[in-house]
Amino acid sequence: MTSSESTGSDSRAARGAVLFDVDGTLMDTVYLHTCAWWEAFRQQGHRVTMARIHRSIGMGSDHLLDALLGEDRDHDEDATLSAAHDTLYAQYWDRLAPLPGASGLLRACAGRGWQVVLASSAKGREAEVMIDALDAEGAITAVTTADDVSSSKPAPDLVQQALEKAGVPAGRAVFVGDAAWDAEAARKAGVRCLGVLTGGWSRQELTEAGAEAVYDTPAELLAHLDDSALAAPPERD
């Protein structure tokens, strides 16, 4: 996708990787997803409170539907619900905005020698729209989306796929996310995790899920890069 991807795995392996969740971590989209899912459920006759929906944002739709409707639901309805959500959410595409400091954070990490890999639970076109809105494509080495894995967060598949695209082992990577599901997926993959509060989760919740440090916003993490796990990529063994 980017020029960085064409450099080959040998040169990339010399650099560590920082893996970024996108919704709620780099993009101010968590509550837009909450509203879209609420309306999708309503259209199909399900009454699910926004508070419950919000707590499931960050999971892929497979896990989200399990959490909100139960694993014994009518699975034949899943495709209809997901399609309704996608259609409703697409109405916001031309208004999507990065969180404060998000684009600068990606550029700063790339400038310090990190490979920057986006690890999003979004699907193809939705992910492309967010990347365009971030306006930092030159800093991004690779992108992993829901289309690349069989199981989404909190399963570790998305994180593991991002590591594979970066060509680095778990010990040479750091994951940045906004939800407990991000921290849980990173922990299962053996990757260090930093949290941000822009997805609506508390500092305590993110810490308990496995984040080693939590920042208010991407802008705060950017301002404290020198004192963070992202100060510099680890030296190659």
Coordinates of C-alpha atoms in Angstrom, one line a residue, residues 55-225:
R55 CA -18.7 -1.2 25.7
S56 CA -18.5 -3.6 22.7
I57 CA -17.1 -1.2 20.2
G58 CA -13.5 -2.2 19.3
M59 CA -14.5 -5.8 18.9
G60 CA -15.1 -7.1 15.4
S61 CA -18.8 -7.6 14.4
D62 CA -18.5 -11.3 15.1
H63 CA -17.7 -10.9 18.8
L64 CA -19.8 -7.8 19.1
L65 CA -23.0 -9.6 18.1
D66 CA -22.1 -12.5 20.4
A67 CA -21.7 -10.1 23.3
L68 CA -24.9 -8.1 22.6
L69 CA -27.4 -10.7 21.3
G70 CA -26.0 -13.9 22.7
E71 CA -24.3 -16.8 21.0
D72 CA -27.6 -18.7 20.7
R73 CA -29.2 -15.9 18.6
D74 CA -30.4 -16.4 15.0
H75 CA -27.1 -16.2 13.1
D76 CA -29.0 -15.9 9.8
E77 CA -29.6 -12.3 10.8
D78 CA -26.0 -11.4 11.3
A79 CA -25.3 -10.4 7.7
T80 CA -28.3 -8.1 7.7
L81 CA -27.3 -6.5 10.9
S82 CA -23.7 -5.9 9.8
A83 CA -24.8 -4.5 6.4
A84 CA -27.3 -2.1 8.1
H85 CA -24.5 -0.9 10.5
D86 CA -22.1 -0.4 7.5
T87 CA -24.7 1.5 5.5
L88 CA -25.6 3.7 8.5
Y89 CA -22.0 4.4 9.4
A90 CA -21.1 5.2 5.8
Q91 CA -23.2 8.3 6.1
Y92 CA -20.5 9.8 8.3
W93 CA -17.6 9.0 6.1
D94 CA -17.2 12.5 4.7
R95 CA -17.1 13.9 8.2
L96 CA -14.7 11.6 9.9
A97 CA -12.0 13.4 11.8
P98 CA -8.7 12.3 13.4
L99 CA -8.3 12.7 17.1
P100 CA -6.1 15.6 18.2
G101 CA -2.4 14.7 17.7
A102 CA -3.2 11.4 15.8
S103 CA -1.6 12.3 12.5
G104 CA 1.4 13.9 14.1
L105 CA 1.9 10.8 16.3
L106 CA 2.1 8.6 13.3
R107 CA 4.6 10.8 11.6
A108 CA 6.7 11.2 14.8
C109 CA 6.9 7.4 15.3
A110 CA 8.0 6.9 11.7
G111 CA 10.5 9.7 12.1
R112 CA 12.0 7.9 15.0
G113 CA 12.5 4.7 13.0
W114 CA 9.4 2.7 13.9
Q115 CA 7.4 0.9 11.3
V116 CA 3.9 2.1 11.7
V117 CA 1.2 -0.5 11.1
L118 CA -2.5 0.2 11.4
A119 CA -4.4 -2.8 12.9
S120 CA -8.1 -2.0 12.4
S121 CA -11.2 -4.0 12.9
A122 CA -12.7 -2.1 10.0
K123 CA -13.4 -3.6 6.6
G124 CA -11.6 -2.6 3.4
R125 CA -13.3 0.6 2.1
E126 CA -14.1 1.8 5.6
A127 CA -10.4 1.5 6.6
E128 CA -9.4 3.3 3.4
V129 CA -11.7 6.3 4.3
M130 CA -10.1 6.6 7.7
I131 CA -6.6 6.4 6.3
D132 CA -7.4 9.2 3.9
A133 CA -8.8 11.3 6.8
L134 CA -5.6 10.7 8.8
D135 CA -3.5 12.3 6.0
A136 CA -0.4 10.5 7.1
E137 CA 0.0 7.8 4.5
G138 CA 3.7 8.5 4.0
A139 CA 4.3 7.4 7.6
I140 CA 2.3 4.2 7.4
T141 CA 4.2 1.0 6.5
A142 CA 1.3 -1.4 6.3
V143 CA -2.4 -1.9 7.2
T144 CA -4.2 -4.9 8.6
T145 CA -8.0 -5.0 8.6
A146 CA -10.9 -7.3 9.5
D147 CA -10.6 -8.7 5.9
D148 CA -7.2 -10.2 6.7
V149 CA -8.2 -12.4 9.7
S150 CA -10.7 -15.1 10.6
S151 CA -11.3 -13.8 14.2
S152 CA -11.3 -10.2 15.3
K153 CA -10.4 -8.5 18.6
P154 CA -10.2 -9.5 21.5
A155 CA -8.7 -12.5 19.7
P156 CA -5.0 -11.9 18.9
D157 CA -5.3 -12.6 15.2
L158 CA -5.3 -9.0 14.0
V159 CA -2.2 -8.2 16.2
Q160 CA -0.4 -11.3 14.9
Q161 CA -1.2 -10.4 11.3
A162 CA 0.1 -6.9 11.9
L163 CA 3.4 -8.4 13.3
E164 CA 3.6 -10.6 10.2
K165 CA 3.2 -7.6 7.9
A166 CA 5.9 -5.7 9.8
G167 CA 8.2 -8.8 9.8
V168 CA 9.0 -8.4 13.5
P169 CA 8.5 -10.7 16.5
A170 CA 6.2 -9.7 19.3
G171 CA 9.0 -8.5 21.5
R172 CA 10.0 -5.8 19.0
A173 CA 6.5 -4.3 18.8
V174 CA 4.2 -2.0 20.9
F175 CA 0.4 -1.8 20.4
V176 CA -1.6 1.4 21.0
G177 CA -5.3 1.1 21.6
D178 CA -8.3 2.7 23.3
A179 CA -10.4 -0.3 24.5
A180 CA -9.9 -3.2 26.8
W181 CA -10.3 -5.4 23.8
D182 CA -7.2 -3.9 22.3
A183 CA -5.1 -4.5 25.4
E184 CA -6.4 -8.0 25.7
A185 CA -5.6 -8.8 22.1
A186 CA -2.1 -7.4 22.5
R187 CA -1.5 -9.4 25.7
K188 CA -2.6 -12.6 24.0
A189 CA -0.1 -11.9 21.2
G190 CA 2.7 -11.1 23.6
V191 CA 2.9 -7.4 22.6
R192 CA 3.3 -4.5 25.0
C193 CA 0.4 -2.1 25.0
L194 CA -0.2 1.6 25.6
G195 CA -3.7 2.9 26.1
V196 CA -5.5 6.2 25.3
L197 CA -8.7 7.4 26.9
T198 CA -10.4 8.6 23.7
G199 CA -12.6 5.6 23.3
G200 CA -14.5 6.1 26.6
W201 CA -12.8 3.5 28.7
S202 CA -11.3 4.4 32.1
R203 CA -7.6 4.4 32.9
Q204 CA -8.1 1.7 35.5
E205 CA -9.9 -0.6 33.0
L206 CA -7.2 -0.2 30.4
T207 CA -4.5 -0.8 32.9
E208 CA -6.2 -3.9 34.3
A209 CA -6.6 -5.2 30.7
G210 CA -2.9 -5.0 30.2
A211 CA -1.9 -1.5 29.1
E212 CA 1.4 -0.6 30.8
A213 CA 0.7 3.2 30.5
V214 CA -2.4 5.2 29.6
Y215 CA -2.6 8.7 28.0
D216 CA -5.5 11.0 27.8
T217 CA -5.2 11.5 24.0
P218 CA -2.9 10.8 21.1
A219 CA -1.7 14.3 21.5
E220 CA -0.6 13.6 25.1
L221 CA 1.3 10.5 24.0
L222 CA 3.0 12.6 21.2
A223 CA 4.0 15.2 23.8
H224 CA 5.6 12.5 26.0
L225 CA 7.2 10.3 23.4

